[in-house]
Short mmCIF file of C-alpha atoms in Angstrom, two decimals:
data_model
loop_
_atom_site.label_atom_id
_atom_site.label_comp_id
_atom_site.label_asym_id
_atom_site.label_seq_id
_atom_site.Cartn_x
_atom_site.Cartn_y
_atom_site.Cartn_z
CA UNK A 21 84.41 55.34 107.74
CA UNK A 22 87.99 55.16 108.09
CA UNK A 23 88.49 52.76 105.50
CA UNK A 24 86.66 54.89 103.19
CA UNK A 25 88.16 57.94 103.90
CA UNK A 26 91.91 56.03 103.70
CA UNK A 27 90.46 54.88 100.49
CA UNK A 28 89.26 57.97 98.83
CA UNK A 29 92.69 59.54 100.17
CA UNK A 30 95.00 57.45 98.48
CA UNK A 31 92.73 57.04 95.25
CA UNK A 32 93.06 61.56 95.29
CA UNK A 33 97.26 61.40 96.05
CA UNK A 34 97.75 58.55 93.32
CA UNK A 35 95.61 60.52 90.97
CA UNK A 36 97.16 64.04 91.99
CA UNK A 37 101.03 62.36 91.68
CA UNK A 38 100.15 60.22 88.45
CA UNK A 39 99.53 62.88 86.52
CA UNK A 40 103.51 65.32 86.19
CA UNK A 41 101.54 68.56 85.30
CA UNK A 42 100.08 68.68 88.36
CA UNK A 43 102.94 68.07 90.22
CA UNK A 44 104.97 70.25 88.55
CA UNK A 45 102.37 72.76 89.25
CA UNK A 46 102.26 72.18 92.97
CA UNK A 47 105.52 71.33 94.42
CA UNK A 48 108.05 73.42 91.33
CA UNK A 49 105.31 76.55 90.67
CA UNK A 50 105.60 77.70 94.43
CA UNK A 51 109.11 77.68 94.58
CA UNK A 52 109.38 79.17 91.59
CA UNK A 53 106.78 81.90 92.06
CA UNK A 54 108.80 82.97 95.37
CA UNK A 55 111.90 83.25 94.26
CA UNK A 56 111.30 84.97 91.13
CA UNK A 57 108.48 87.65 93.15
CA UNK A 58 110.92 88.22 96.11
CA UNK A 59 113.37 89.72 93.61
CA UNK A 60 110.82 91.33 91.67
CA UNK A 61 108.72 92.83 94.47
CA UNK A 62 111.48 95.16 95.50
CA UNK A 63 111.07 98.55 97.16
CA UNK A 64 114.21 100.01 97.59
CA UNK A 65 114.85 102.96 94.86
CA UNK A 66 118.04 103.39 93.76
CA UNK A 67 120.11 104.55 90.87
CA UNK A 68 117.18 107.16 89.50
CA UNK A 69 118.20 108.43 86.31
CA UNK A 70 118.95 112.07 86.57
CA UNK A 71 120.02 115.15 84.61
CA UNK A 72 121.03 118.31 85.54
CA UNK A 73 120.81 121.51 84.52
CA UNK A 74 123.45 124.19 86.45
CA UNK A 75 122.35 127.52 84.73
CA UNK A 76 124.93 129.20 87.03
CA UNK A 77 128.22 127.57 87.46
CA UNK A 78 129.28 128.73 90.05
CA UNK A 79 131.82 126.80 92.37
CA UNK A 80 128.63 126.89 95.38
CA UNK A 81 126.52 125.02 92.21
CA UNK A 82 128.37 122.38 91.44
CA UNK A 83 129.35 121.93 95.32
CA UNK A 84 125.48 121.36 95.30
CA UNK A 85 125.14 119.32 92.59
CA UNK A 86 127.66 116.66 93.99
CA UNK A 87 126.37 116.43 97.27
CA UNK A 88 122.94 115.90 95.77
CA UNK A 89 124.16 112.97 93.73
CA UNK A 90 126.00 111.17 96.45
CA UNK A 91 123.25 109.70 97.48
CA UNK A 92 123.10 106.09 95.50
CA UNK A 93 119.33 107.26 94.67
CA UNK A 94 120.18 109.34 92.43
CA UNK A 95 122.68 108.76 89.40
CA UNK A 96 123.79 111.33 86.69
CA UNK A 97 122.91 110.59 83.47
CA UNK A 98 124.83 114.33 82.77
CA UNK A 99 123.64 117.77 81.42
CA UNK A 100 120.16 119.34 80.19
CA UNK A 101 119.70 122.24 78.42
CA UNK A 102 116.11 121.59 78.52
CA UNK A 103 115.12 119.47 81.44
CA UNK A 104 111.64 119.18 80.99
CA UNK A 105 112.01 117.82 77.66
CA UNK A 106 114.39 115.11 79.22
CA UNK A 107 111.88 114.02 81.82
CA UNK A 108 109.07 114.03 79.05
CA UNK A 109 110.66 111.85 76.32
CA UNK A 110 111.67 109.49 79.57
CA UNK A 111 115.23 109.53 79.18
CA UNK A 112 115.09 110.75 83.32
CA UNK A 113 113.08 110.63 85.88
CA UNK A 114 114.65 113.28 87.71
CA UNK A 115 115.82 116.96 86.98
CA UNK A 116 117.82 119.13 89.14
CA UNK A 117 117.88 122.88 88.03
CA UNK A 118 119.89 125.12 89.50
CA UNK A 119 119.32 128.62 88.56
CA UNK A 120 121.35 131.59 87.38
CA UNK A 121 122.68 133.57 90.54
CA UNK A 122 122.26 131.05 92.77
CA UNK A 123 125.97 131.37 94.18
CA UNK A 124 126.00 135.39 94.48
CA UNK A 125 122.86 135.09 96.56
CA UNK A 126 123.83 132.17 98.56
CA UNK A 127 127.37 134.59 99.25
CA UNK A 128 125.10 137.26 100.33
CA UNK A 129 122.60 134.83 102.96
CA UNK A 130 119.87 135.63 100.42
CA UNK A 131 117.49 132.95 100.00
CA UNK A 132 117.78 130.62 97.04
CA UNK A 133 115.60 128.00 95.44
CA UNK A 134 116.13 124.66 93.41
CA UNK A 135 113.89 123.30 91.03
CA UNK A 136 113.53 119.61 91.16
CA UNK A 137 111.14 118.06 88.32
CA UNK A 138 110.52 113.89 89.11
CA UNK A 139 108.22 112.15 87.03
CA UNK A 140 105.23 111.11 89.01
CA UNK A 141 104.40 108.15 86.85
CA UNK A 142 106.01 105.77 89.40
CA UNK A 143 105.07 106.89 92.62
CA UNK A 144 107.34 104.97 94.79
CA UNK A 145 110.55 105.85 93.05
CA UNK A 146 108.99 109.56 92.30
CA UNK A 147 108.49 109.71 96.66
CA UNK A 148 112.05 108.36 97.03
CA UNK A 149 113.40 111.25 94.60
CA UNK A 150 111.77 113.33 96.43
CA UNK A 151 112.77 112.41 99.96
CA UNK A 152 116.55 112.24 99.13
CA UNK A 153 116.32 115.54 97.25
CA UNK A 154 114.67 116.85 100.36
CA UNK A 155 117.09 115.43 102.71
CA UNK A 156 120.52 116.63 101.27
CA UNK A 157 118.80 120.58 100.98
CA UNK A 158 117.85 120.42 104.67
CA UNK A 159 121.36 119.14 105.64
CA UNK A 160 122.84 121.53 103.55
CA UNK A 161 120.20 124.82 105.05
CA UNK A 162 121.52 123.90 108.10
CA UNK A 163 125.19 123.91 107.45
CA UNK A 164 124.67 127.41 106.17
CA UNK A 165 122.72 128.17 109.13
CA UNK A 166 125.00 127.40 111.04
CA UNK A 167 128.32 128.91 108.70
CA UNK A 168 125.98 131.77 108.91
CA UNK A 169 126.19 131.92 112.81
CA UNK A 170 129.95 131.40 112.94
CA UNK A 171 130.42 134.19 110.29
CA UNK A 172 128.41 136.10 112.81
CA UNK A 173 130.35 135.17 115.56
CA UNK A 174 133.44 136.27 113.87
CA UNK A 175 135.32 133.10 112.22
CA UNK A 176 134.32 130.79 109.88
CA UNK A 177 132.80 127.49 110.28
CA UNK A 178 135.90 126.05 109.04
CA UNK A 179 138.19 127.70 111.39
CA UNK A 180 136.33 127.04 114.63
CA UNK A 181 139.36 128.10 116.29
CA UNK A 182 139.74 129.99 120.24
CA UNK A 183 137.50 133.45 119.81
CA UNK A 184 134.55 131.27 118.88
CA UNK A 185 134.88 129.43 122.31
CA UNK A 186 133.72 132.56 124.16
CA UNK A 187 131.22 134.57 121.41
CA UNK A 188 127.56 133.89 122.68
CA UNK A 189 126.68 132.62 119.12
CA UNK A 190 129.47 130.21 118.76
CA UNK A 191 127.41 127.39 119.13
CA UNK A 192 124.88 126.69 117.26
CA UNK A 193 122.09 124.49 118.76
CA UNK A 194 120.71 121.58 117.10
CA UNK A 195 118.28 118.53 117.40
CA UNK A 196 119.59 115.35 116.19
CA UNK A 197 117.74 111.76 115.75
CA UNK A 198 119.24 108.65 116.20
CA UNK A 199 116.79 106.24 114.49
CA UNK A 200 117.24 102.61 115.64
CA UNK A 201 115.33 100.06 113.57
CA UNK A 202 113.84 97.13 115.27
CA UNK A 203 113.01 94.19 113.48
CA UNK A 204 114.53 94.99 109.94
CA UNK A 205 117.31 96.96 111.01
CA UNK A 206 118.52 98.00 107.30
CA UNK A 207 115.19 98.03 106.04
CA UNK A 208 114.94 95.17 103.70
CA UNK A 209 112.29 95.44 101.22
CA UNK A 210 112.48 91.36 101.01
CA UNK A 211 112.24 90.49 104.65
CA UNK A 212 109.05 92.60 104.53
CA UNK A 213 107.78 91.04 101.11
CA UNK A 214 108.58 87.44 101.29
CA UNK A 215 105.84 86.66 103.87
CA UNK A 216 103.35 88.42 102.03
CA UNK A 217 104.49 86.04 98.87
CA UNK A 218 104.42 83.31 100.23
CA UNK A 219 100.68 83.80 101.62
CA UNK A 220 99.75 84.65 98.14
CA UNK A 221 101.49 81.98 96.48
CA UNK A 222 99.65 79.51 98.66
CA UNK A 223 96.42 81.09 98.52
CA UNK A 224 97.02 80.49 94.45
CA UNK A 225 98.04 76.97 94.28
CA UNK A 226 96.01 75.44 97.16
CA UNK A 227 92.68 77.05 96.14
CA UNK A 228 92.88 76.69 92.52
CA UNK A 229 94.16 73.12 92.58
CA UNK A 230 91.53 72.15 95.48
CA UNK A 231 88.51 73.62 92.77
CA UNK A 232 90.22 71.87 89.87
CA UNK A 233 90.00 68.43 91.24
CA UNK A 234 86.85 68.61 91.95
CA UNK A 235 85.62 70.00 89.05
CA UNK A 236 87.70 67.77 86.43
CA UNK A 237 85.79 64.65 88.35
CA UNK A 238 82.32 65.95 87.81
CA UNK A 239 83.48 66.72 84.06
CA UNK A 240 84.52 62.68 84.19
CA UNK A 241 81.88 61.89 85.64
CA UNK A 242 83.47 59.99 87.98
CA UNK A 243 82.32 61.89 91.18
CA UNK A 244 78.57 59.69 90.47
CA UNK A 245 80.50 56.61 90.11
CA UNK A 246 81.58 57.87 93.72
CA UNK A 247 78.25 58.72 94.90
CA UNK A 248 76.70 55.52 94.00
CA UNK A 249 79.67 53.45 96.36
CA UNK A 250 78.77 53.52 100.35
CA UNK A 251 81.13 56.28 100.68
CA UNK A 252 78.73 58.70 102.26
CA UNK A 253 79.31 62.76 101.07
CA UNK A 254 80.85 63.94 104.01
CA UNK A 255 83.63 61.18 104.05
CA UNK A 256 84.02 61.90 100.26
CA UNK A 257 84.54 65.73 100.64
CA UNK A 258 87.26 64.72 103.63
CA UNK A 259 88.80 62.13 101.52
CA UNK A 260 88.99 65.38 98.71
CA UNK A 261 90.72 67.86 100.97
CA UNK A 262 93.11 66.00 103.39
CA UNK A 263 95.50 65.08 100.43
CA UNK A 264 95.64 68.73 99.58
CA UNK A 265 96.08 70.01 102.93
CA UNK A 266 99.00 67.67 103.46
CA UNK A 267 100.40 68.68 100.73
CA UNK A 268 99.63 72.19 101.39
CA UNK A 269 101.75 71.82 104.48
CA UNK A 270 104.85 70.72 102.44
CA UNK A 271 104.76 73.37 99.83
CA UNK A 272 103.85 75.90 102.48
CA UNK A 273 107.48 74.40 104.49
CA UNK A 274 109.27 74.69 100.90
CA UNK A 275 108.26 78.13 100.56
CA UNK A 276 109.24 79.55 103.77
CA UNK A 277 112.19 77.53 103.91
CA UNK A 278 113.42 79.00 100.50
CA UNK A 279 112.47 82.67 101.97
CA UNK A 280 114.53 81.35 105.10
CA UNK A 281 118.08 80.93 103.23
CA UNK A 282 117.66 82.96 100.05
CA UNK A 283 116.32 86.15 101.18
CA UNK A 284 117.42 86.40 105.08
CA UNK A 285 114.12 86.47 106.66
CA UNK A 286 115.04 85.75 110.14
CA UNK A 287 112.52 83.09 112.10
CA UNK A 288 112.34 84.90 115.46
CA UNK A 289 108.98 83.09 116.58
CA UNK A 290 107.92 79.20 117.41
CA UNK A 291 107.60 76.72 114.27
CA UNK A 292 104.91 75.58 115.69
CA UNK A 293 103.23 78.11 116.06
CA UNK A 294 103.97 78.97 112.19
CA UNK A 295 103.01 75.37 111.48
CA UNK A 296 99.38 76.28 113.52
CA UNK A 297 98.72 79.19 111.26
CA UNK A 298 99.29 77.54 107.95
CA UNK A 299 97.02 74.72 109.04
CA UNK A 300 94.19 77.41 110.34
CA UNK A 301 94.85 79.38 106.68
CA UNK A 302 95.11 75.81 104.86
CA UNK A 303 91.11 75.50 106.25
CA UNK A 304 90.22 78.89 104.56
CA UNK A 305 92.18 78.01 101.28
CA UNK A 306 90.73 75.42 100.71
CA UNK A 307 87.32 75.78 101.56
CA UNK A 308 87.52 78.58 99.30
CA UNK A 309 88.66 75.72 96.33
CA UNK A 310 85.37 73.53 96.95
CA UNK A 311 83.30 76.24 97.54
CA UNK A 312 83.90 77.62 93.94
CA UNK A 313 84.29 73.94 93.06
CA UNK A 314 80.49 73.65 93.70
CA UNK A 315 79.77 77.00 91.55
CA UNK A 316 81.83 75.70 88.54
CA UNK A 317 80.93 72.94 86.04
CA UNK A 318 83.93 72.87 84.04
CA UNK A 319 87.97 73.36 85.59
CA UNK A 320 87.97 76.70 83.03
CA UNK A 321 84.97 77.82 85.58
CA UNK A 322 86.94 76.79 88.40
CA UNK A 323 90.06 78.80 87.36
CA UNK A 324 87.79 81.87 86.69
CA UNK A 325 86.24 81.38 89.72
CA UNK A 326 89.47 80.99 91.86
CA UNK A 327 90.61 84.31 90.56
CA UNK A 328 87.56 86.37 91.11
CA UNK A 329 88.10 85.35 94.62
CA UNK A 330 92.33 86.09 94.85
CA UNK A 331 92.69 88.63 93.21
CA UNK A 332 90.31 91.20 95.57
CA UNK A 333 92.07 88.48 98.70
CA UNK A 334 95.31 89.76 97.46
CA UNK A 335 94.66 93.58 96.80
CA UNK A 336 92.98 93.87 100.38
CA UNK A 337 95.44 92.01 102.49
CA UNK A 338 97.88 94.70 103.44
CA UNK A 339 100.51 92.69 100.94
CA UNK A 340 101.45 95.68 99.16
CA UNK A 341 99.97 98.60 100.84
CA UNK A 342 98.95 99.51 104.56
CA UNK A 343 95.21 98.62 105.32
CA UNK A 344 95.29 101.84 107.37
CA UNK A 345 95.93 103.92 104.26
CA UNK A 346 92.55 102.07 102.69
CA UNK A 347 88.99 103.81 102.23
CA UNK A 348 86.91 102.94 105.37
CA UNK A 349 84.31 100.51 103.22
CA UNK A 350 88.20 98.84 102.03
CA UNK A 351 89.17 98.51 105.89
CA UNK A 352 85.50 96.80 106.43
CA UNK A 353 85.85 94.64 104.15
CA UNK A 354 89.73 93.23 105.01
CA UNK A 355 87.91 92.04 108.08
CA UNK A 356 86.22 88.86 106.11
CA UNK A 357 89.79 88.40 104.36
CA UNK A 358 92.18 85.29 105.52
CA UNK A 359 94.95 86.59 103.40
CA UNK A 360 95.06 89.52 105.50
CA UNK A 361 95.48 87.36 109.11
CA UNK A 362 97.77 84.72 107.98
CA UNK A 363 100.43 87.92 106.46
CA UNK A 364 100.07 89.19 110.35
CA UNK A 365 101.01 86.08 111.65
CA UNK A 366 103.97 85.49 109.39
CA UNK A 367 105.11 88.93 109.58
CA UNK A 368 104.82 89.14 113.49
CA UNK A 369 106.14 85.18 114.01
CA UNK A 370 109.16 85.25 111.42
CA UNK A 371 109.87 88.92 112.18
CA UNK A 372 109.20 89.99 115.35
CA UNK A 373 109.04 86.57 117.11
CA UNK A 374 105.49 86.97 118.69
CA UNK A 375 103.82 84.39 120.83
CA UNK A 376 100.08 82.66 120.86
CA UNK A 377 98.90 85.75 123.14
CA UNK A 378 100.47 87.84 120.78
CA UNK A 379 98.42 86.53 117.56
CA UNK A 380 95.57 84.83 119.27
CA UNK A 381 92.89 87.45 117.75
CA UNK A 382 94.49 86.71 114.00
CA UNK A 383 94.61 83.06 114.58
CA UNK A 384 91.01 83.24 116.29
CA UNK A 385 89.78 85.34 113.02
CA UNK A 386 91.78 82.17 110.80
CA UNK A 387 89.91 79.55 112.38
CA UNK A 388 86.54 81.13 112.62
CA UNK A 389 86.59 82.07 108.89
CA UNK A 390 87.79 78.71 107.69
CA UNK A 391 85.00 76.82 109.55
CA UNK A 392 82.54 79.63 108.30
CA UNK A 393 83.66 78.58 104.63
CA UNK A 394 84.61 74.70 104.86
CA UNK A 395 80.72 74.43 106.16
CA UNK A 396 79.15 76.61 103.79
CA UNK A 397 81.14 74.55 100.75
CA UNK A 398 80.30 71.42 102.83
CA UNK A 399 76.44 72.03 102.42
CA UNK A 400 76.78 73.15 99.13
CA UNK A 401 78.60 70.12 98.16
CA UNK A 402 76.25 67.61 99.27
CA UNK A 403 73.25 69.19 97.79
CA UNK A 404 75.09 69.30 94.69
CA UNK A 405 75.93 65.45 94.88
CA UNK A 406 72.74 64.47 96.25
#
């Protein structure tokens, strides 16, 4: 057997190196894919295009209306006259109105309100509007709380000078946070993106690949010439996969090593233990790629086939969006999803440099879905080549 399998191993390398397309496609794509998606996949919101309309220019309005766009998430793109008409046409995506009389009432501790329009139709950089927007006219309500409370006191807030030190409402109490960030300290969208990537971009290659191989040799007809040789199934669908996984492993190393030194991510956790979870999510990839291999008669089949399956893998994984925040039936159904165990194992072993204990119910839920699928496309394989 181990002549055969060495055999059918070096016949699948030769034939997977001979031919530069392929190559290309497995060692350059990868690369490639993560560089260009870690830029792209960014979530920090900055620079929001924003106009403003001050309907009362008054020195306390445009005190507000610089404050407000100190923050780098906002950035002036000047004067409305008719906001709504600016965030319709798209020219900005944010509009600050400040209304007539907003000074005089501020002067006499009268409420006031500020109309912020944001255009909803990106939601991430409409909730980021939002939250600075929100942020600056808290900071500010308190600050004219507590001007208020000196005025009251006799002084200004300005002058907190020697009669405050004894007036029962000189001080004005407060609760401040002091947030410290574990993990991703300044809250890198790429540090939290790049491991998600690079679990997609090897679900992609190693799948898709794995279900073309086998399907361009049944459309050769080469896979009977196979059959009809003492190489029994079994040794044939091992002498199929092995070259892939290996070099699964090496794209999977060129990946995270180009996530490594061009986008930060720290490695806080064991290699090996990264190395053990890539080979336990290898199983899973590509049983997935002969399982569809046996479903498809043609490689277009097999490509259609391989994206039915990722594209669902990749929306339920917790890649993009919390699996908390999914519909129950969702959450149910992220149990049965690989994608979804190897991103908690690179997260929590690059990040947050967790152990085996840490991740054993991930890597437990790795292994026991990739020998679920490598012996379900196992039995369908040799019925289909029997």
């Amino acid at each position: 057997m181990r002549n055969e399998l060495h055999a059918v191993v070096l016949k699948e390398l030769r034939q997977t190196f001979r031919d530069r397309r392929m190559l290309m496609l497995l060692v350059v794509a990868p690369v490639l894919q993560l560089t260009l998606l870690g830029y792209a996949v960014n979530m920090d919101v900055e620079h929001v295009a924003t106009v403003v309309t001050d309907e009362d220019h008054s020195p306390a309005s445009r005190a507000l209306v610089r404050g407000m766009l100190a923050d780098p998430t906002l950035r002036l793109r000047g004067a409305a006259s008719d906001p709504v008409a600016r965030v319709v046409e798209g020219s900005a995506s944010v509009a600050v109105v400040v209304p007539r009389g907003f000074g005089a009432r501020l002067t006499r501790g009268r409420p006031v309100q500020v109309q912020v329009l944001v255009d909803g139709t990106d939601t991430v950089q409409a909730q980021a509007a939002i939250d600075a927007t929100t942020r600056f006219l808290q900071r500010e309500a308190l600050g004219l709380y507590a001007a208020q409370r000196w005025a009251a006191a006799g002084a200004t807030a300005a002058e907190p000078s020697a009669p405050l030190a004894s007036a029962p409402l000189a001080s004005v109490p407060r609760v401040s946070a002091e947030p410290r960030l574990l993990y991703n300290p300044r809250l890198r969208s790429a540090t939290y993106m790049v491991p998600g990537v690079a679990a997609t971009v090897l679900l992609v290659i190693t799948s898709i690949i794995t279900a073309m191989s086998i399907a361009r040799e049944r459309e050769l007809g080469t896979i009977e010439q196979l059959m009809v040789t003492p190489i029994r199934p079994s040794t044939l669908l091992l002498g199929k996969i092995l070259p892939f996984a290996m070099i699964g492993l090496v794209v999977a190393g060129l990946v995270l090593a180009v996530g490594i030194h061009l986008f930060d991510v720290p490695v806080r956790g064991s290699p090996l233990l990264l190395l053990l979870g890539t080979a336990l999510y290898l199983l899973n990839t590509l049983g997935t790629g002969v399982f569809i291999s046996t479903m498809a008669r043609t490689q277009q089949q097999a490509i259609l086939g391989s994206f039915f399956f990722i594209m669902p893998a990749i929306l339920l994984s917790g890649f993009m969006s919390p699996i908390a925040n999914m519909p129950g039936w969702a959450q149910w159904l992220t149990a049965f999803n690989p994608v979804r165990y190897y991103i908690e194992v690179l997260r929590a072993c690059l990040l947050k440099g967790a152990g085996f204990f840490d991740l054993g119910q991930p890597l437990a839920a790795l292994a026991v879905l990739g020998g679920g699928i490598l012996t379900l496309a196992s039995l369908r394989f040799r019925k289909r080549t029997a």
